[in-house]
mmCIF file of C-alpha atoms in Angstrom:
data_model
loop_
_atom_site.group_PDB
_atom_site.id
_atom_site.type_symbol
_atom_site.label_atom_id
_atom_site.label_comp_id
_atom_site.label_asym_id
_atom_site.label_seq_id
_atom_site.Cartn_x
_atom_site.Cartn_y
_atom_site.Cartn_z
ATOM 1 C CA UNK A 1 4.058 20.524 -0.308
ATOM 2 C CA UNK A 2 6.498 17.681 0.023
ATOM 3 C CA UNK A 3 5.918 14.295 -1.374
ATOM 4 C CA UNK A 4 6.312 13.002 2.239
ATOM 5 C CA UNK A 5 7.443 13.733 5.817
ATOM 6 C CA UNK A 6 8.870 11.377 8.076
ATOM 7 C CA UNK A 7 10.462 7.886 7.159
ATOM 8 C CA UNK A 8 10.632 6.624 3.706
ATOM 9 C CA UNK A 9 11.644 3.090 3.458
ATOM 10 C CA UNK A 10 14.839 2.298 0.903
ATOM 11 C CA UNK A 11 12.916 -0.917 0.375
ATOM 12 C CA UNK A 12 15.041 -3.681 -0.432
ATOM 13 C CA UNK A 13 13.750 -6.107 -3.471
ATOM 14 C CA UNK A 14 13.250 -9.504 -2.567
ATOM 15 C CA UNK A 15 14.471 -12.536 -4.963
ATOM 16 C CA UNK A 16 13.271 -16.061 -5.419
ATOM 17 C CA UNK A 17 16.064 -18.500 -5.013
ATOM 18 C CA UNK A 18 16.350 -18.721 -8.850
ATOM 19 C CA UNK A 19 17.050 -14.887 -8.863
ATOM 20 C CA UNK A 20 14.115 -13.548 -10.294
ATOM 21 C CA UNK A 21 12.234 -10.908 -8.156
ATOM 22 C CA UNK A 22 9.655 -12.119 -5.626
ATOM 23 C CA UNK A 23 6.627 -9.793 -6.291
ATOM 24 C CA UNK A 24 4.208 -12.025 -3.664
ATOM 25 C CA UNK A 25 7.148 -11.044 -1.068
ATOM 26 C CA UNK A 26 7.356 -7.534 -2.312
ATOM 27 C CA UNK A 27 3.576 -7.126 -1.701
ATOM 28 C CA UNK A 28 4.018 -8.628 1.975
ATOM 29 C CA UNK A 29 6.633 -6.209 2.980
ATOM 30 C CA UNK A 30 4.812 -3.027 1.588
ATOM 31 C CA UNK A 31 1.675 -4.330 3.731
ATOM 32 C CA UNK A 32 4.238 -4.428 6.614
ATOM 33 C CA UNK A 33 5.337 -0.916 6.140
ATOM 34 C CA UNK A 34 1.958 0.358 5.519
ATOM 35 C CA UNK A 35 0.762 -1.370 8.720
ATOM 36 C CA UNK A 36 3.764 -0.074 10.818
ATOM 37 C CA UNK A 37 3.855 3.746 10.327
ATOM 38 C CA UNK A 38 6.362 3.795 7.503
ATOM 39 C CA UNK A 39 5.544 7.186 5.383
ATOM 40 C CA UNK A 40 6.647 6.166 1.736
ATOM 41 C CA UNK A 41 7.959 3.611 -0.350
ATOM 42 C CA UNK A 42 11.256 4.204 -2.147
ATOM 43 C CA UNK A 43 11.247 1.496 -4.692
ATOM 44 C CA UNK A 44 14.635 0.611 -6.653
ATOM 45 C CA UNK A 45 16.757 2.742 -4.798
ATOM 46 C CA UNK A 46 20.267 1.647 -3.833
ATOM 47 C CA UNK A 47 19.016 -0.764 -1.056
ATOM 48 C CA UNK A 48 16.695 -2.064 -3.779
ATOM 49 C CA UNK A 49 19.866 -3.023 -5.648
ATOM 50 C CA UNK A 50 18.875 -0.589 -8.595
ATOM 51 C CA UNK A 51 22.275 -1.116 -10.391
ATOM 52 C CA UNK A 52 21.622 -5.033 -10.628
ATOM 53 C CA UNK A 53 17.956 -4.500 -11.999
ATOM 54 C CA UNK A 54 17.180 -4.341 -15.616
ATOM 55 C CA UNK A 55 14.894 -1.997 -16.942
ATOM 56 C CA UNK A 56 12.166 -4.021 -17.159
ATOM 57 C CA UNK A 57 12.613 -5.332 -13.778
ATOM 58 C CA UNK A 58 12.665 -1.803 -12.783
ATOM 59 C CA UNK A 59 9.522 -0.873 -14.525
ATOM 60 C CA UNK A 60 7.522 -4.208 -13.074
ATOM 61 C CA UNK A 61 8.346 -2.813 -9.651
ATOM 62 C CA UNK A 62 7.418 0.808 -10.140
ATOM 63 C CA UNK A 63 4.162 -0.596 -11.274
ATOM 64 C CA UNK A 64 4.093 -3.530 -8.584
ATOM 65 C CA UNK A 65 4.513 -0.765 -6.106
ATOM 66 C CA UNK A 66 1.955 1.569 -6.871
ATOM 67 C CA UNK A 67 -0.584 -1.497 -6.925
ATOM 68 C CA UNK A 68 0.421 -2.714 -3.588
ATOM 69 C CA UNK A 69 0.388 0.461 -1.723
ATOM 70 C CA UNK A 70 -3.213 1.412 -3.174
ATOM 71 C CA UNK A 71 -2.876 4.871 -2.345
ATOM 72 C CA UNK A 72 -1.758 4.116 1.050
ATOM 73 C CA UNK A 73 1.491 5.895 1.308
ATOM 74 C CA UNK A 74 3.378 7.607 -1.521
ATOM 75 C CA UNK A 75 5.488 5.695 -3.915
ATOM 76 C CA UNK A 76 8.785 7.092 -4.944
ATOM 77 C CA UNK A 77 10.774 5.721 -7.811
ATOM 78 C CA UNK A 78 14.431 5.516 -8.210
ATOM 79 C CA UNK A 79 14.998 6.462 -11.790
ATOM 80 C CA UNK A 80 18.431 8.005 -11.752
ATOM 81 C CA UNK A 81 21.300 6.295 -13.731
ATOM 82 C CA UNK A 82 24.791 7.697 -15.235
ATOM 83 C CA UNK A 83 23.090 8.417 -18.692
ATOM 84 C CA UNK A 84 20.832 11.063 -18.975
ATOM 85 C CA UNK A 85 18.856 9.545 -21.909
ATOM 86 C CA UNK A 86 18.300 6.579 -19.828
ATOM 87 C CA UNK A 87 17.301 8.256 -16.730
ATOM 88 C CA UNK A 88 14.864 10.225 -18.762
ATOM 89 C CA UNK A 89 13.471 6.610 -20.136
ATOM 90 C CA UNK A 90 13.012 5.396 -16.786
ATOM 91 C CA UNK A 91 11.782 8.539 -15.202
ATOM 92 C CA UNK A 92 8.958 8.409 -18.170
ATOM 93 C CA UNK A 93 8.026 5.047 -17.309
ATOM 94 C CA UNK A 94 7.714 5.588 -13.594
ATOM 95 C CA UNK A 95 5.339 8.619 -14.221
ATOM 96 C CA UNK A 96 3.342 6.243 -16.466
ATOM 97 C CA UNK A 97 3.401 3.690 -13.781
ATOM 98 C CA UNK A 98 1.521 6.111 -11.564
ATOM 99 C CA UNK A 99 4.225 6.765 -9.002
ATOM 100 C CA UNK A 100 4.052 9.956 -6.892
ATOM 101 C CA UNK A 101 7.625 11.158 -6.811
ATOM 102 C CA UNK A 102 11.171 10.560 -8.085
ATOM 103 C CA UNK A 103 14.678 9.919 -6.355
ATOM 104 C CA UNK A 104 17.240 10.539 -9.015
ATOM 105 C CA UNK A 105 20.773 9.906 -7.880
ATOM 106 C CA UNK A 106 23.908 12.055 -9.315
ATOM 107 C CA UNK A 107 25.600 10.108 -12.303
ATOM 108 C CA UNK A 108 28.315 7.609 -11.260
ATOM 109 C CA UNK A 109 31.314 6.270 -12.691
ATOM 110 C CA UNK A 110 31.492 8.697 -15.916
ATOM 111 C CA UNK A 111 30.352 11.605 -13.374
ATOM 112 C CA UNK A 112 30.338 15.014 -14.624
ATOM 113 C CA UNK A 113 31.177 18.794 -13.504
ATOM 114 C CA UNK A 114 28.820 21.021 -11.344
ATOM 115 C CA UNK A 115 27.547 22.546 -14.624
ATOM 116 C CA UNK A 116 26.994 19.048 -15.940
ATOM 117 C CA UNK A 117 24.820 18.301 -12.918
ATOM 118 C CA UNK A 118 22.659 21.086 -13.681
ATOM 119 C CA UNK A 119 22.336 20.214 -17.248
ATOM 120 C CA UNK A 120 21.410 16.472 -16.274
ATOM 121 C CA UNK A 121 18.782 17.440 -13.748
ATOM 122 C CA UNK A 122 17.418 20.475 -15.944
ATOM 123 C CA UNK A 123 17.055 17.823 -18.880
ATOM 124 C CA UNK A 124 15.281 15.369 -16.704
ATOM 125 C CA UNK A 125 12.783 18.140 -15.045
ATOM 126 C CA UNK A 126 11.665 18.753 -18.498
ATOM 127 C CA UNK A 127 10.777 15.428 -18.886
ATOM 128 C CA UNK A 128 8.355 14.768 -16.381
ATOM 129 C CA UNK A 129 5.750 16.646 -14.392
ATOM 130 C CA UNK A 130 6.519 14.890 -11.064
ATOM 131 C CA UNK A 131 8.497 16.054 -8.185
ATOM 132 C CA UNK A 132 12.027 15.325 -8.064
ATOM 133 C CA UNK A 133 14.086 14.734 -5.046
ATOM 134 C CA UNK A 134 17.937 14.613 -6.082
ATOM 135 C CA UNK A 135 20.088 12.013 -4.415
ATOM 136 C CA UNK A 136 23.697 12.992 -3.320
ATOM 137 C CA UNK A 137 25.887 10.067 -2.233
ATOM 138 C CA UNK A 138 29.712 10.690 -2.932
ATOM 139 C CA UNK A 139 30.793 7.456 -1.497
ATOM 140 C CA UNK A 140 28.613 5.464 -4.194
ATOM 141 C CA UNK A 141 29.151 7.688 -6.806
ATOM 142 C CA UNK A 142 32.461 9.134 -6.579
ATOM 143 C CA UNK A 143 30.790 12.856 -7.292
ATOM 144 C CA UNK A 144 29.625 15.265 -4.802
ATOM 145 C CA UNK A 145 26.758 17.671 -5.700
ATOM 146 C CA UNK A 146 27.994 21.126 -4.086
ATOM 147 C CA UNK A 147 25.353 23.146 -2.087
ATOM 148 C CA UNK A 148 25.650 25.629 -4.511
ATOM 149 C CA UNK A 149 24.617 23.575 -7.262
ATOM 150 C CA UNK A 150 21.669 21.522 -5.093
ATOM 151 C CA UNK A 151 20.446 25.216 -4.121
ATOM 152 C CA UNK A 152 20.536 26.667 -7.744
ATOM 153 C CA UNK A 153 18.517 23.676 -8.992
ATOM 154 C CA UNK A 154 15.855 23.788 -5.989
ATOM 155 C CA UNK A 155 15.656 27.443 -6.320
ATOM 156 C CA UNK A 156 15.021 27.681 -10.137
ATOM 157 C CA UNK A 157 13.191 24.581 -11.150
ATOM 158 C CA UNK A 158 9.889 24.062 -9.960
ATOM 159 C CA UNK A 159 9.805 20.448 -9.919
ATOM 160 C CA UNK A 160 12.998 19.890 -8.521
ATOM 161 C CA UNK A 161 11.868 20.120 -4.673
ATOM 162 C CA UNK A 162 14.475 18.401 -2.549
ATOM 163 C CA UNK A 163 17.550 16.351 -1.965
ATOM 164 C CA UNK A 164 18.449 13.062 -0.019
ATOM 165 C CA UNK A 165 21.922 14.126 1.231
ATOM 166 C CA UNK A 166 24.032 10.995 2.494
ATOM 167 C CA UNK A 167 27.482 13.106 2.196
ATOM 168 C CA UNK A 168 27.416 12.817 5.763
ATOM 169 C CA UNK A 169 28.836 16.654 5.392
ATOM 170 C CA UNK A 170 26.711 18.220 8.086
ATOM 171 C CA UNK A 171 28.132 21.779 7.078
ATOM 172 C CA UNK A 172 27.288 21.235 3.431
ATOM 173 C CA UNK A 173 23.556 20.073 4.513
ATOM 174 C CA UNK A 174 23.425 23.717 6.380
ATOM 175 C CA UNK A 175 24.484 25.694 3.584
ATOM 176 C CA UNK A 176 21.630 23.952 1.402
ATOM 177 C CA UNK A 177 19.154 24.843 3.647
ATOM 178 C CA UNK A 178 20.618 28.407 3.968
ATOM 179 C CA UNK A 179 20.885 28.980 0.236
ATOM 180 C CA UNK A 180 17.137 27.729 -0.148
ATOM 181 C CA UNK A 181 16.071 29.806 2.780
ATOM 182 C CA UNK A 182 14.759 26.435 4.292
ATOM 183 C CA UNK A 183 12.519 25.633 1.413
ATOM 184 C CA UNK A 184 14.503 22.740 0.333
ATOM 185 C CA UNK A 185 12.818 19.112 0.968
ATOM 186 C CA UNK A 186 15.788 17.923 2.955
ATOM 187 C CA UNK A 187 15.986 14.093 3.759
ATOM 188 C CA UNK A 188 18.719 12.383 5.512
ATOM 189 C CA UNK A 189 20.294 9.627 3.531
ATOM 190 C CA UNK A 190 22.223 8.233 6.513
ATOM 191 C CA UNK A 191 20.187 6.560 9.311
ATOM 192 C CA UNK A 192 22.875 7.896 12.113
ATOM 193 C CA UNK A 193 22.130 11.419 10.938
ATOM 194 C CA UNK A 194 18.162 11.465 11.122
ATOM 195 C CA UNK A 195 18.303 13.915 14.136
ATOM 196 C CA UNK A 196 20.921 16.743 13.026
ATOM 197 C CA UNK A 197 19.254 16.871 9.442
ATOM 198 C CA UNK A 198 16.002 17.375 11.339
ATOM 199 C CA UNK A 199 17.376 19.845 13.140
ATOM 200 C CA UNK A 200 18.350 21.808 9.862
ATOM 201 C CA UNK A 201 14.563 21.718 8.777
ATOM 202 C CA UNK A 202 14.549 18.373 7.253
ATOM 203 C CA UNK A 203 11.367 16.663 6.137
ATOM 204 C CA UNK A 204 12.784 13.121 7.447
ATOM 205 C CA UNK A 205 14.798 10.358 6.208
ATOM 206 C CA UNK A 206 15.256 7.574 3.570
ATOM 207 C CA UNK A 207 15.895 4.780 5.676
ATOM 208 C CA UNK A 208 17.888 1.099 5.335
ATOM 209 C CA UNK A 209 16.824 1.153 9.336
ATOM 210 C CA UNK A 210 13.123 1.389 8.451
ATOM 211 C CA UNK A 211 13.395 -2.255 6.346
ATOM 212 C CA UNK A 212 13.590 -3.912 10.025
ATOM 213 C CA UNK A 213 12.279 -1.349 12.535
ATOM 214 C CA UNK A 214 10.035 0.945 10.424
ATOM 215 C CA UNK A 215 7.878 2.132 13.621
ATOM 216 C CA UNK A 216 11.111 3.356 15.265
ATOM 217 C CA UNK A 217 12.432 5.008 12.312
ATOM 218 C CA UNK A 218 9.125 6.854 11.648
ATOM 219 C CA UNK A 219 8.797 7.538 15.689
ATOM 220 C CA UNK A 220 12.308 9.450 15.452
ATOM 221 C CA UNK A 221 10.824 11.953 12.892
ATOM 222 C CA UNK A 222 7.594 11.895 14.572
ATOM 223 C CA UNK A 223 8.540 12.793 18.033
ATOM 224 C CA UNK A 224 11.037 15.461 16.786
ATOM 225 C CA UNK A 225 7.995 16.922 14.679
ATOM 226 C CA UNK A 226 5.825 16.877 17.832
ATOM 227 C CA UNK A 227 8.319 18.576 19.936
ATOM 228 C CA UNK A 228 9.552 15.858 21.736
ATOM 229 C CA UNK A 229 13.208 16.360 20.849
ATOM 230 C CA UNK A 230 14.389 13.955 24.055
ATOM 231 C CA UNK A 231 12.545 11.275 22.970
ATOM 232 C CA UNK A 232 13.715 11.749 19.142
ATOM 233 C CA UNK A 233 17.241 11.792 20.379
ATOM 234 C CA UNK A 234 16.761 8.615 22.890
ATOM 235 C CA UNK A 235 15.764 6.607 19.668
ATOM 236 C CA UNK A 236 18.270 7.847 17.424
ATOM 237 C CA UNK A 237 21.334 7.087 19.893
ATOM 238 C CA UNK A 238 19.517 3.677 20.862
ATOM 239 C CA UNK A 239 19.540 2.860 17.069
ATOM 240 C CA UNK A 240 23.289 3.344 16.917
ATOM 241 C CA UNK A 241 24.824 0.202 17.437
ATOM 242 C CA UNK A 242 22.354 -1.317 15.169
ATOM 243 C CA UNK A 243 22.818 1.116 12.034
ATOM 244 C CA UNK A 244 26.650 0.347 12.405
ATOM 245 C CA UNK A 245 26.048 -3.406 11.904
ATOM 246 C CA UNK A 246 23.514 -2.528 8.938
ATOM 247 C CA UNK A 247 26.619 -1.002 7.606
ATOM 248 C CA UNK A 248 29.167 -3.226 8.356
ATOM 249 C CA UNK A 249 29.475 -4.829 4.693
ATOM 250 C CA UNK A 250 28.296 -2.816 1.576
ATOM 251 C CA UNK A 251 24.423 -2.140 1.769
ATOM 252 C CA UNK A 252 22.074 -3.907 1.315
ATOM 253 C CA UNK A 253 23.978 -6.964 2.113
ATOM 254 C CA UNK A 254 23.559 -6.822 5.901
ATOM 255 C CA UNK A 255 19.789 -5.670 5.579
ATOM 256 C CA UNK A 256 18.759 -8.344 4.073
ATOM 257 C CA UNK A 257 20.372 -10.782 6.434
ATOM 258 C CA UNK A 258 18.567 -8.778 8.902
ATOM 259 C CA UNK A 259 15.017 -9.522 7.030
ATOM 260 C CA UNK A 260 15.976 -13.218 7.209
ATOM 261 C CA UNK A 261 16.052 -12.935 10.926
ATOM 262 C CA UNK A 262 13.200 -11.349 11.235
ATOM 263 C CA UNK A 263 11.120 -13.956 9.127
ATOM 264 C CA UNK A 264 11.219 -12.277 5.612
ATOM 265 C CA UNK A 265 12.703 -14.922 3.189
ATOM 266 C CA UNK A 266 13.868 -12.091 0.813
ATOM 267 C CA UNK A 267 16.733 -13.995 -1.150
ATOM 268 C CA UNK A 268 20.552 -13.223 -1.215
ATOM 269 C CA UNK A 269 21.717 -10.150 -3.112
ATOM 270 C CA UNK A 270 22.569 -10.166 -6.788
ATOM 271 C CA UNK A 271 26.190 -10.717 -7.834
ATOM 272 C CA UNK A 272 28.495 -8.832 -7.345
ATOM 273 C CA UNK A 273 27.119 -8.177 -3.968
ATOM 274 C CA UNK A 274 27.365 -11.602 -1.963
ATOM 275 C CA UNK A 275 25.993 -13.009 1.297
ATOM 276 C CA UNK A 276 26.874 -11.519 4.531
ATOM 277 C CA UNK A 277 29.954 -12.924 6.050
ATOM 278 C CA UNK A 278 30.006 -15.332 8.868
ATOM 279 C CA UNK A 279 31.921 -13.147 10.830
ATOM 280 C CA UNK A 280 29.528 -10.290 10.849
ATOM 281 C CA UNK A 281 26.348 -12.519 10.954
ATOM 282 C CA UNK A 282 27.021 -13.149 14.622
ATOM 283 C CA UNK A 283 27.666 -9.403 15.205
ATOM 284 C CA UNK A 284 24.580 -8.476 12.987
ATOM 285 C CA UNK A 285 22.147 -10.919 15.275
ATOM 286 C CA UNK A 286 23.619 -9.565 18.634
ATOM 287 C CA UNK A 287 22.865 -6.209 17.911
ATOM 288 C CA UNK A 288 19.368 -7.056 16.762
ATOM 289 C CA UNK A 289 18.778 -8.784 19.902
ATOM 290 C CA UNK A 290 20.319 -5.792 21.830
ATOM 291 C CA UNK A 291 17.974 -3.744 20.191
ATOM 292 C CA UNK A 292 15.252 -5.754 20.785
ATOM 293 C CA UNK A 293 14.056 -6.974 17.025
#
């Protein structure tokens, strides 16, 4: 059984003005998602600025997300780093915190070979009993996990259950599903490709859009699963202009500004990320107004 089906929010990490994590706001955001049909919380992912958090902060976020969801929806912890021993340490801490699953990105900066990816994920899988979703995002990491590598890991390691695919390469995604005979728990890592991924047997999306439009992100998936393909496609296409503005600058710069516009004071991104530029603030706000948020 997959960890979740539908829309998992790649939730932002809210900060106070002094830059510390705003845990009361995180609780408020998790309640917002539980009340608006989000199907899972993904904590400390890319959108949660994991690269700018200390290990202590990440572990505190894992524990807080488990506490605040109180079993209402699954919690998936981002525990990937570019050093295997470090990712193992965070993975063990996340399991101890009580999360339901793990999202583990491919190593970045130092990167590795395809054989190195197999060794990396194999080592991680041996240190946890939790289900693992691998995360392929070449635009961030400079490393693409091939379809053959992804399928090998999913087919041979019991607790590696699937992949968040953000390569944008639909042909590669189709090959993963063919090589795993459709058994991979596949999630779209791109909000503009939810329906195409679902059409290949996907289980849903790990979404930036869901931060500000949780019900719609859920409904794109739910409508598809219930056979209302026209409504699913209608919602997907309607969201495209907004999605474009949510990625007009490096994620999560725009979505943090969007959260401010809908009334959540989540603070600014941590350096080296900065505030959304004035020229894009208007474009984002116009897109949100046009969308109806």
